[in-house]
Coordinates of C-alpha atoms in Angstrom, one line a residue:
M1 CA -30.2 -37.4 15.4
F2 CA -26.8 -39.9 15.4
A3 CA -24.8 -42.5 15.0
R4 CA -22.9 -44.3 18.2
I5 CA -20.9 -47.5 18.9
K6 CA -22.8 -49.6 21.8
K7 CA -20.4 -52.2 23.1
S8 CA -22.0 -55.0 23.9
G9 CA -19.3 -58.0 25.5
K10 CA -16.2 -58.2 23.1
Y11 CA -18.3 -56.6 19.8
Q12 CA -19.4 -53.2 19.1
Y13 CA -22.3 -52.4 17.2
L14 CA -23.6 -49.4 14.9
Q15 CA -26.3 -47.6 16.0
I16 CA -28.9 -45.2 15.2
V17 CA -29.8 -42.7 18.1
E18 CA -32.4 -39.7 18.6
N19 CA -32.3 -37.7 21.5
K20 CA -36.3 -36.6 22.5
K21 CA -37.4 -34.5 25.2
V22 CA -39.7 -36.2 27.9
K23 CA -41.0 -34.6 30.6
G24 CA -38.3 -32.0 31.0
K25 CA -35.5 -34.4 30.6
V26 CA -33.7 -35.7 27.1
R27 CA -34.1 -39.0 26.9
Q28 CA -32.4 -41.2 23.9
R29 CA -33.7 -43.7 21.8
V30 CA -31.7 -46.3 19.5
I31 CA -33.7 -46.2 16.0
A32 CA -31.9 -48.8 14.7
T33 CA -28.9 -51.0 15.5
V34 CA -27.2 -51.4 12.5
G35 CA -25.0 -54.1 12.8
R36 CA -21.6 -55.4 14.3
M37 CA -18.6 -52.9 13.6
D38 CA -16.1 -55.9 12.6
K39 CA -18.7 -56.7 9.4
L40 CA -19.8 -53.7 8.5
Q41 CA -16.5 -52.7 8.1
A42 CA -15.5 -55.5 6.4
K43 CA -17.4 -55.5 3.5
G44 CA -17.3 -51.4 3.4
E45 CA -21.1 -51.5 3.9
V46 CA -20.5 -48.4 6.3
E47 CA -19.6 -46.4 3.0
T48 CA -22.5 -47.8 1.6
L49 CA -24.9 -46.5 4.2
V50 CA -23.4 -42.9 3.9
R51 CA -23.5 -42.3 0.1
S52 CA -26.9 -43.2 -0.1
L53 CA -27.6 -41.2 2.7
S54 CA -25.5 -38.2 0.8
R55 CA -28.1 -38.0 -1.7
F56 CA -30.4 -36.3 0.8
S57 CA -27.9 -33.4 1.8
D58 CA -26.4 -30.9 0.1
K59 CA -23.9 -30.4 2.7
V60 CA -22.0 -33.3 2.9
L61 CA -18.4 -34.7 2.2
L62 CA -17.9 -37.1 -0.6
V63 CA -17.2 -40.5 0.9
L64 CA -14.4 -42.0 -0.4
S65 CA -15.0 -45.4 -0.8
G66 CA -12.0 -46.6 -3.6
K67 CA -14.5 -47.5 -5.8
S68 CA -14.2 -45.0 -8.0
E69 CA -11.6 -42.2 -8.6
A70 CA -12.1 -38.7 -6.9
K71 CA -9.9 -35.5 -8.1
A72 CA -9.4 -32.6 -5.8
S73 CA -7.9 -29.1 -6.5
S74 CA -6.8 -25.9 -3.7
K75 CA -7.0 -22.7 -4.6
K76 CA -6.8 -19.7 -2.7
I77 CA -9.9 -17.4 -2.0
G78 CA -9.3 -14.9 0.7
P79 CA -7.5 -12.0 -1.3
A80 CA -10.0 -11.6 -4.7
L81 CA -12.7 -12.0 -2.2
I82 CA -11.6 -8.9 -0.1
F83 CA -9.9 -6.5 -3.2
E84 CA -12.7 -7.4 -5.2
R85 CA -15.4 -5.4 -2.8
L86 CA -12.6 -2.8 -2.1
W87 CA -12.5 -2.6 -6.3
K88 CA -16.1 -2.2 -6.9
E89 CA -16.5 0.6 -3.7
L90 CA -14.1 2.6 -4.3
G91 CA -15.1 2.9 -8.1
I92 CA -12.3 2.0 -9.6
K93 CA -14.3 -0.8 -11.9
K94 CA -16.7 1.5 -13.0
A95 CA -13.9 4.6 -13.7
I96 CA -12.2 2.0 -16.1
Q97 CA -15.3 0.6 -17.9
H98 CA -15.8 4.6 -18.4
A99 CA -12.3 5.0 -20.0
L100 CA -13.2 1.8 -22.3
S101 CA -16.5 3.0 -23.2
G102 CA -16.5 3.5 -27.4
R103 CA -13.6 0.9 -26.8
K104 CA -13.8 -2.8 -28.4
F105 CA -11.4 -4.8 -27.1
Q106 CA -11.2 -8.7 -27.7
F107 CA -10.7 -9.5 -24.3
D108 CA -11.7 -7.8 -20.7
V109 CA -9.2 -5.2 -20.3
E110 CA -11.3 -4.4 -16.6
R111 CA -10.3 -8.2 -15.3
A112 CA -6.7 -8.1 -16.7
I113 CA -6.1 -4.7 -14.9
F114 CA -7.7 -5.9 -11.6
L115 CA -5.5 -9.0 -11.7
T116 CA -2.4 -6.9 -12.4
A117 CA -2.9 -4.8 -9.4
L118 CA -3.8 -7.5 -7.1
H119 CA -0.8 -9.8 -8.2
R120 CA 1.7 -6.8 -7.3
L121 CA -0.5 -6.9 -3.6
I122 CA 0.1 -10.7 -2.9
V123 CA 3.2 -11.3 -4.5
S124 CA 4.8 -8.4 -6.3
G125 CA 7.9 -9.1 -9.1
S126 CA 7.3 -8.7 -13.1
D127 CA 4.2 -9.1 -15.2
R128 CA 5.5 -11.9 -16.5
S129 CA 5.4 -14.0 -13.5
C130 CA 1.5 -12.7 -13.0
E131 CA 0.3 -15.4 -15.8
K132 CA 1.6 -18.4 -13.5
W133 CA 0.6 -16.8 -10.4
K134 CA -3.0 -16.7 -11.3
R135 CA -3.5 -20.1 -11.6
D136 CA -3.5 -20.6 -8.0
Y137 CA -6.2 -18.0 -7.1
V138 CA -9.9 -17.8 -7.2
I139 CA -10.1 -14.6 -9.4
R140 CA -13.5 -14.0 -11.4
G141 CA -13.2 -13.4 -15.1
I142 CA -9.8 -13.8 -15.1
D143 CA -9.3 -17.7 -17.3
N144 CA -8.7 -17.1 -20.7
L145 CA -6.3 -13.7 -20.3
E146 CA -2.7 -14.3 -21.3
L147 CA 0.5 -12.4 -20.7
H148 CA 0.1 -10.2 -24.3
H149 CA -3.5 -9.1 -22.9
L150 CA -1.8 -7.8 -19.6
Y151 CA 0.6 -5.8 -21.6
R152 CA -2.0 -4.6 -23.9
A153 CA -4.1 -3.4 -21.1
M154 CA -1.1 -1.4 -19.4
A155 CA -0.7 0.3 -22.7
F156 CA -4.6 1.5 -22.9
L157 CA -3.7 3.0 -19.4
G158 CA -0.6 4.9 -20.3
E159 CA -2.1 5.7 -23.7
P160 CA -2.0 9.5 -24.5
V161 CA -5.3 10.8 -25.1
G162 CA -6.9 13.8 -27.6
D163 CA -7.5 16.6 -25.7
Q164 CA -3.6 17.7 -24.2
S165 CA -4.7 21.2 -23.2
D166 CA -4.3 20.3 -19.4
A167 CA -1.0 17.9 -19.8
L168 CA 2.0 19.3 -17.6
P169 CA 5.4 20.2 -19.7
F170 CA 6.9 16.8 -18.7
G171 CA 4.9 14.5 -19.8
P172 CA 1.4 13.9 -21.5
R173 CA -2.4 13.3 -20.1
C174 CA -3.0 9.8 -20.4
I175 CA -6.3 7.5 -20.0
K176 CA -4.6 6.3 -16.6
D177 CA -5.4 10.5 -15.6
E178 CA -9.2 10.4 -16.6
I179 CA -9.4 7.2 -14.3
E180 CA -8.0 9.0 -11.4
E181 CA -10.2 12.2 -11.8
H182 CA -13.4 9.3 -12.1
I183 CA -12.2 7.6 -9.1
F184 CA -12.2 10.7 -7.3
A185 CA -15.4 11.9 -8.0
C186 CA -16.5 8.9 -6.9
N187 CA -15.4 9.3 -3.5
R188 CA -15.9 12.9 -3.4
D189 CA -18.0 12.6 -0.1
L190 CA -14.3 10.8 1.2
F191 CA -12.8 13.9 -0.1
S192 CA -14.9 16.5 0.3
S193 CA -12.8 18.1 2.9
L194 CA -9.5 18.3 0.9
E195 CA -7.5 20.9 2.3
L196 CA -4.5 19.8 2.3
V197 CA -2.3 17.6 -0.1
F198 CA 0.9 16.0 0.4
F199 CA 3.3 15.9 -2.7
D200 CA 6.4 14.2 -3.6
T201 CA 8.9 12.5 -6.0
T202 CA 11.1 9.6 -6.4
S203 CA 12.8 7.7 -8.9
I204 CA 12.7 4.2 -10.3
Y205 CA 15.6 2.8 -12.4
F206 CA 15.0 0.8 -15.3
E207 CA 16.3 -2.7 -16.7
G208 CA 16.5 -1.8 -20.1
N209 CA 16.5 1.6 -22.0
G210 CA 13.1 2.9 -20.2
G211 CA 10.9 3.9 -23.3
Q212 CA 11.3 6.2 -25.9
D213 CA 10.7 9.2 -23.5
L214 CA 10.7 8.4 -20.0
G215 CA 14.0 6.6 -19.8
K216 CA 16.7 9.1 -19.0
Y217 CA 19.6 10.1 -16.7
G218 CA 19.0 12.1 -13.6
H219 CA 19.1 12.2 -10.1
S220 CA 18.7 8.7 -8.7
K221 CA 17.5 8.2 -5.4
D222 CA 18.1 4.7 -5.4
H223 CA 21.8 5.9 -5.9
R224 CA 22.0 4.3 -9.2
P225 CA 23.1 7.0 -11.5
D226 CA 24.5 4.3 -14.0
L227 CA 20.7 2.9 -15.4
K228 CA 18.3 5.3 -16.5
Q229 CA 15.1 6.0 -14.8
M230 CA 11.7 7.5 -14.4
V231 CA 10.5 10.4 -11.8
V232 CA 7.2 9.0 -10.0
G233 CA 5.3 11.8 -8.3
A234 CA 2.5 11.2 -6.1
V235 CA -0.3 13.1 -4.4
I236 CA -2.1 12.1 -1.1
D237 CA -4.6 13.8 1.1
D238 CA -4.7 13.9 4.9
H239 CA -5.7 10.6 5.7
G240 CA -3.2 8.7 3.9
R241 CA -5.5 8.4 0.9
P242 CA -3.4 8.2 -2.7
I243 CA -5.3 11.1 -5.1
C244 CA -3.2 10.6 -8.2
S245 CA 0.3 9.7 -9.4
E246 CA 2.5 11.4 -11.7
M247 CA 5.1 10.3 -14.0
W248 CA 7.7 12.5 -15.7
P249 CA 11.1 11.8 -17.8
G250 CA 14.3 10.9 -15.3
N251 CA 16.1 13.9 -15.4
T252 CA 12.9 16.3 -14.2
A253 CA 14.1 18.4 -11.5
D254 CA 12.2 18.7 -8.6
V255 CA 12.1 21.9 -8.2
K256 CA 10.3 22.4 -11.8
T257 CA 7.2 20.5 -11.0
L258 CA 5.6 21.4 -7.8
V259 CA 4.0 25.0 -9.2
P260 CA 2.7 23.3 -12.4
L261 CA 1.1 20.5 -10.5
A262 CA -0.4 22.4 -7.8
D263 CA -1.7 24.5 -10.6
R264 CA -3.2 21.7 -12.6
L265 CA -4.6 19.9 -9.3
K266 CA -7.3 22.8 -8.8
K267 CA -8.1 21.8 -12.3
R268 CA -8.3 18.1 -12.5
F269 CA -10.4 17.5 -9.3
R270 CA -12.3 20.6 -9.2
I271 CA -10.6 21.6 -6.2
G272 CA -11.1 25.2 -4.6
R273 CA -8.6 26.3 -1.9
F274 CA -6.3 24.0 -0.8
C275 CA -2.6 23.8 0.8
I276 CA 0.2 21.7 -0.8
V277 CA 3.0 20.2 1.8
A278 CA 6.2 19.4 0.6
D279 CA 9.8 18.8 1.5
R280 CA 12.7 21.0 1.0
G281 CA 14.0 19.2 -1.9
M282 CA 10.6 20.4 -4.5
F283 CA 11.0 24.0 -4.1
S284 CA 14.0 27.2 -4.8
A285 CA 12.8 30.8 -4.4
S286 CA 11.7 31.2 -7.8
T287 CA 8.9 28.2 -6.6
V288 CA 8.1 30.0 -3.8
Q289 CA 7.4 33.2 -5.9
D290 CA 5.5 31.3 -8.8
L291 CA 3.3 30.2 -5.9
N292 CA 2.6 33.2 -4.1
E293 CA 2.1 34.8 -7.8
K294 CA -0.7 32.4 -8.2
N295 CA -2.5 32.7 -4.8
L296 CA -1.8 29.1 -3.9
L297 CA -1.0 28.1 -0.6
Y298 CA 2.0 25.9 0.7
I299 CA 3.8 24.6 3.6
L300 CA 7.5 24.1 2.8
G301 CA 10.6 22.3 4.4
T302 CA 13.9 24.6 4.2
R303 CA 17.1 23.3 3.9
M304 CA 18.7 24.5 7.3
R305 CA 22.6 24.1 6.2
K306 CA 22.5 25.4 3.1
V307 CA 20.8 28.6 3.4
N308 CA 22.1 31.7 5.3
R309 CA 18.9 33.3 5.9
I310 CA 17.7 29.9 8.0
K311 CA 20.8 29.4 9.1
Q312 CA 22.3 32.7 10.4
D313 CA 19.0 34.1 11.1
I314 CA 16.0 32.3 11.7
L315 CA 17.7 29.5 13.8
T316 CA 19.4 32.6 16.1
R317 CA 16.1 34.2 16.6
G318 CA 14.9 33.9 20.5
G319 CA 11.4 33.6 21.2
R320 CA 9.6 31.6 23.1
F321 CA 8.5 27.5 22.4
K322 CA 5.0 26.3 22.3
E323 CA 4.4 22.8 22.9
V324 CA 2.2 21.0 20.8
Y325 CA 0.9 17.3 20.9
P326 CA 0.1 15.3 18.1
E327 CA -3.0 14.8 17.1
R328 CA -4.0 16.7 20.2
T329 CA -3.4 13.8 23.0
S330 CA -3.1 14.6 26.5
S331 CA 0.4 14.8 28.1
K332 CA 0.4 11.0 29.0
G333 CA 0.8 10.8 25.2
P334 CA 3.3 11.0 22.6
A335 CA 6.3 13.0 23.0
P336 CA 5.5 16.7 22.3
L337 CA 6.8 19.1 19.8
K338 CA 7.9 22.6 20.0
V339 CA 7.4 25.7 17.9
K340 CA 7.3 29.0 17.5
E341 CA 6.5 31.2 14.7
I342 CA 9.2 33.9 12.9
W343 CA 8.3 36.8 10.7
Q344 CA 11.2 37.8 8.0
E345 CA 10.7 40.1 5.3
G346 CA 7.2 39.8 5.4
K347 CA 8.2 35.6 4.7
R348 CA 6.3 33.3 8.0
Y349 CA 8.5 30.6 9.4
I350 CA 7.6 28.3 11.6
V351 CA 10.6 26.8 13.9
C352 CA 10.0 23.3 15.2
F353 CA 12.0 21.1 17.9
N354 CA 11.3 17.5 18.8
P355 CA 13.3 17.0 22.1
K356 CA 13.2 13.1 21.8
Q357 CA 14.7 13.2 18.3
A358 CA 17.2 15.8 19.3
R359 CA 18.5 13.2 22.1
K360 CA 18.5 10.6 19.0
D361 CA 20.7 12.9 16.5
A362 CA 22.7 13.9 19.8
A363 CA 23.5 10.0 20.3
A364 CA 24.4 9.1 17.1
R365 CA 26.6 11.8 16.9
E366 CA 28.5 11.3 19.9
A367 CA 28.3 7.0 18.5
I368 CA 30.3 8.3 15.4
I369 CA 32.7 10.6 17.6
E370 CA 33.7 7.6 19.8
A371 CA 34.2 5.6 16.6
L372 CA 36.6 8.1 15.0
K373 CA 38.6 8.4 18.1
E374 CA 39.5 4.6 18.0
K375 CA 40.0 4.8 14.2
I376 CA 41.8 7.8 13.9
A377 CA 45.3 6.1 14.8
Q378 CA 44.9 4.2 11.2
G379 CA 45.3 7.3 9.3
P380 CA 43.2 9.0 6.9
K381 CA 42.8 6.5 4.0
A382 CA 40.8 3.7 6.6
M383 CA 38.3 6.7 7.2
I384 CA 38.1 8.8 4.5
G385 CA 35.3 6.9 2.3
N386 CA 32.5 6.7 5.0
K387 CA 30.5 9.7 4.8
G388 CA 29.5 9.5 8.4
Y389 CA 33.3 10.1 9.5
R390 CA 34.2 12.4 7.1
R391 CA 31.6 15.0 7.8
Y392 CA 33.5 15.6 11.2
L393 CA 37.3 15.3 10.0
K394 CA 40.0 17.6 9.2
I395 CA 42.3 15.5 6.8
S396 CA 45.5 16.9 5.5
R397 CA 48.4 15.5 4.1
D398 CA 50.1 14.7 7.1
S399 CA 47.2 14.5 9.9
V400 CA 43.6 13.6 10.6
S401 CA 41.5 15.3 13.5
I402 CA 38.1 15.7 14.9
D403 CA 36.5 19.1 13.7
T404 CA 34.9 20.2 16.9
A405 CA 33.8 23.5 15.6
R406 CA 31.6 21.0 12.8
I407 CA 30.7 18.8 16.0
K408 CA 29.5 22.3 17.9
E409 CA 27.9 23.1 14.5
E410 CA 25.8 20.0 13.6
A411 CA 24.5 20.4 17.8
R412 CA 22.7 22.9 16.4
Y413 CA 20.4 21.5 14.1
D414 CA 19.7 18.4 16.5
G415 CA 15.8 17.4 16.6
K416 CA 14.9 20.9 14.5
W417 CA 13.6 21.9 11.3
V418 CA 12.0 24.6 10.0
L419 CA 8.9 25.7 7.4
E420 CA 8.3 28.1 5.3
T421 CA 4.2 29.0 4.8
N422 CA 2.0 31.4 3.2
S423 CA -1.2 29.4 5.1
D424 CA -3.6 31.0 7.9
L425 CA -3.2 28.1 9.6
S426 CA -1.5 28.2 13.3
S427 CA 1.6 27.8 14.1
E428 CA 0.7 24.2 15.8
E429 CA -1.3 22.9 12.8
V430 CA 1.5 24.0 10.3
A431 CA 4.1 21.6 11.9
L432 CA 1.6 19.1 12.3
K433 CA 0.7 19.1 9.0
Y434 CA 4.2 18.8 7.6
K435 CA 5.2 15.8 10.0
E436 CA 2.2 14.0 8.4
L437 CA 4.3 14.0 5.2
W438 CA 5.7 11.0 6.0
Q439 CA 3.0 9.3 4.8
V440 CA 3.6 10.1 1.2
E441 CA 7.4 8.6 2.2
H442 CA 5.3 5.6 3.2
V443 CA 3.7 5.6 -0.2
F444 CA 6.9 5.5 -2.2
R445 CA 8.1 2.8 0.0
D446 CA 5.1 0.8 -0.2
M447 CA 5.8 1.2 -3.7
K448 CA 9.4 0.0 -4.1
S449 CA 9.2 -2.6 -1.4
I450 CA 5.4 -4.4 -0.9
L451 CA 4.2 -3.3 -4.4
E452 CA 7.6 -4.0 -5.9
T453 CA 7.0 -1.7 -9.1
R454 CA 10.4 -3.0 -10.5
P455 CA 11.6 -4.4 -12.2
I456 CA 10.4 -3.1 -15.1
F457 CA 11.4 -4.5 -18.7
H458 CA 8.7 -2.4 -20.6
Q459 CA 10.2 -0.9 -23.6
R460 CA 7.2 1.4 -24.8
D461 CA 6.4 4.6 -22.8
E462 CA 2.6 3.2 -22.3
T463 CA 3.1 0.3 -20.6
I464 CA 5.7 1.7 -18.4
R465 CA 3.3 4.3 -17.3
G466 CA 0.6 1.2 -16.9
H467 CA 2.9 -0.8 -15.4
V468 CA 3.2 2.1 -12.8
F469 CA -0.1 2.6 -12.3
C470 CA -1.1 -0.4 -11.6
S471 CA 1.0 -0.4 -8.9
F472 CA -0.2 3.0 -7.8
L473 CA -4.2 0.9 -7.7
A474 CA -3.1 -1.4 -5.6
L475 CA -1.6 0.6 -3.3
V476 CA -5.0 3.0 -3.1
L477 CA -6.5 -0.9 -2.4
C478 CA -3.9 -1.7 0.5
K479 CA -4.5 1.9 2.0
E480 CA -8.4 1.7 1.9
L481 CA -7.9 -1.9 3.7
L482 CA -6.2 -0.5 6.1
R483 CA -8.1 2.4 6.6
R484 CA -10.9 0.1 7.5
L485 CA -9.5 -1.9 9.6
E486 CA -8.3 1.4 11.7
E487 CA -12.0 2.1 11.9
A488 CA -12.8 -1.0 13.2
D489 CA -10.1 -0.7 16.0
H490 CA -7.4 -3.4 14.3
D491 CA -3.9 -2.6 13.5
F492 CA -2.0 -5.6 11.8
E493 CA 0.7 -5.7 9.9
W494 CA 0.5 -5.8 6.2
S495 CA 2.6 -9.4 5.6
D496 CA 0.2 -10.6 8.4
I497 CA -2.7 -9.6 6.6
I498 CA -1.9 -10.9 3.4
Q499 CA -0.5 -14.5 4.7
D500 CA -4.0 -15.0 6.3
L501 CA -6.1 -14.1 3.3
K502 CA -3.6 -16.7 1.4
S503 CA -4.2 -19.0 3.8
L504 CA -8.4 -19.2 3.1
Q505 CA -8.6 -22.1 0.7
E506 CA -11.4 -23.5 -1.0
T507 CA -11.1 -27.3 -2.6
I508 CA -12.9 -28.6 -5.2
I509 CA -13.6 -32.3 -4.6
E510 CA -15.5 -33.9 -7.3
E511 CA -16.7 -37.9 -7.7
N512 CA -19.4 -39.7 -9.8
G513 CA -20.7 -36.5 -11.2
K514 CA -20.8 -34.4 -7.8
R515 CA -18.6 -31.6 -7.0
L516 CA -18.6 -29.7 -3.5
A517 CA -16.0 -27.0 -2.3
V518 CA -14.6 -27.4 1.2
R519 CA -13.0 -23.9 2.9
T520 CA -10.3 -24.2 4.8
E521 CA -10.5 -22.2 8.3
C522 CA -10.1 -18.5 8.8
L523 CA -6.8 -18.2 10.3
G524 CA -4.8 -14.8 12.3
T525 CA -6.5 -11.9 11.1
C526 CA -8.9 -13.1 8.3
G527 CA -12.3 -13.0 10.3
K528 CA -11.7 -9.7 11.2
V529 CA -10.5 -8.6 7.4
F530 CA -13.8 -9.9 6.2
Q531 CA -15.9 -8.2 8.7
A532 CA -13.8 -4.6 8.3
V533 CA -14.6 -5.1 4.7
R534 CA -18.1 -6.6 5.4
V535 CA -17.5 -9.7 3.1
A536 CA -19.5 -12.8 3.9
V537 CA -17.3 -16.2 4.4
P538 CA -18.0 -18.7 1.9
P539 CA -20.3 -21.6 3.9
T540 CA -17.4 -24.3 5.1
I541 CA -19.0 -27.0 2.6
R542 CA -21.6 -26.1 -0.3
E543 CA -22.5 -28.2 -3.3
I544 CA -21.4 -26.6 -6.9
A545 CA -24.3 -27.4 -9.6
T546 CA -22.5 -29.3 -12.4
S547 CA -22.8 -28.2 -16.1
A548 CA -25.1 -30.2 -18.3

């Protein structure tokens, strides 16, 4: 049944018509002719009729006739619907509630933590902006939360626990550690094959003093030695899932962290034999010795240019390279790696060579040399401040020349890296696993760019730890969503996902005591994201029951 306009002469008439099947054919039957359109519109009778009919429908838009004042408000619903589901299914909500057992806060701490993590995912920025940001989103249970509640929730996360027997020498064991362990236990099936873990660290500087103990001057990976900083570590599995985070004072040396961390991982997560993969800055000779004494397996990158044993012996040793295809693809897939295994003094080394990367390294160096030839006539001062130039120059008091010996030396390292390992994995597996260490680097890039852990204005160690841990939780949600999209054969840009989720909004229209919610259309990646997470998209129109 529907309404239509019927023209007769110079007038148009509004009719109510129904379709009816007669002897296999659809016939239209006029039920009623309501009247001439010009007269109906002049008297506002069309609106009156629609308003009268709306009483018998739960899915009808309110008709604005101008006889009453309607109110409308719109909020974003997409982000909370998706990440709330992941928050529950990953066991984060349950883990936080378990940590809260026996505590009596006057506000919902779990909701405050979820709000902070969601804020980091969607727009990032400081916690002070979160209070205003939440007004534009539909997020369950956050209406009464204020800024001081968020600070208290972060202080709870970073609060040291009573039993410090399992603490590292660089920092206390905190409530956030218990939450990580509980999340791991909830997802034990996902991590049941945890045989390799990747570990790396970064530094995060402070706008202020950085708490009582965390803020220290140290080697800044952000090139801000003038500011106090903290060291943040992340451990992920070989599928890119974040397992735990570590937070230490800014003067903590990387080489001192690897052995205690590896030992602690076994205790914290009750895992047996596993292999830790770390970059060349994470270990020293004494570190390797300690790992071997504790029977901890490792795959470690070496410093090719600085260690004479690597530079003068391992890299010059003869032997045939084997081709290794990433993810065991065919020869038509990505460019293969070439690996060879070398033993020296009871130590096992894997020399890796990437021909494609070697061509890139050579081309980059050649571009620098060509630029040097043009600038060399300008004198030493024109180039001495450029590290890329300076490494290939011989600079004396009276002359500047290109260091051909250094160029020849650098060419030895094009596309190569050398690994040291005590694992029983094949040389091919060792090379490919180390190559996956870029996942940890992506974790830190996400934490610093997409999630924008900075700026950190907190003045207490507890709230600083909680602040960084909320970024870690946001990262867990991010990686889980991307994993599920990958399982559904989708490859979307993160910025597109967030933008499309934010575009899903719900407008609440209120008039004459009635409230209707009207949802906008799912745009871009939004529908696929809802399917991948198995969340039902809300109906386009729904009536909201008014409270008495």
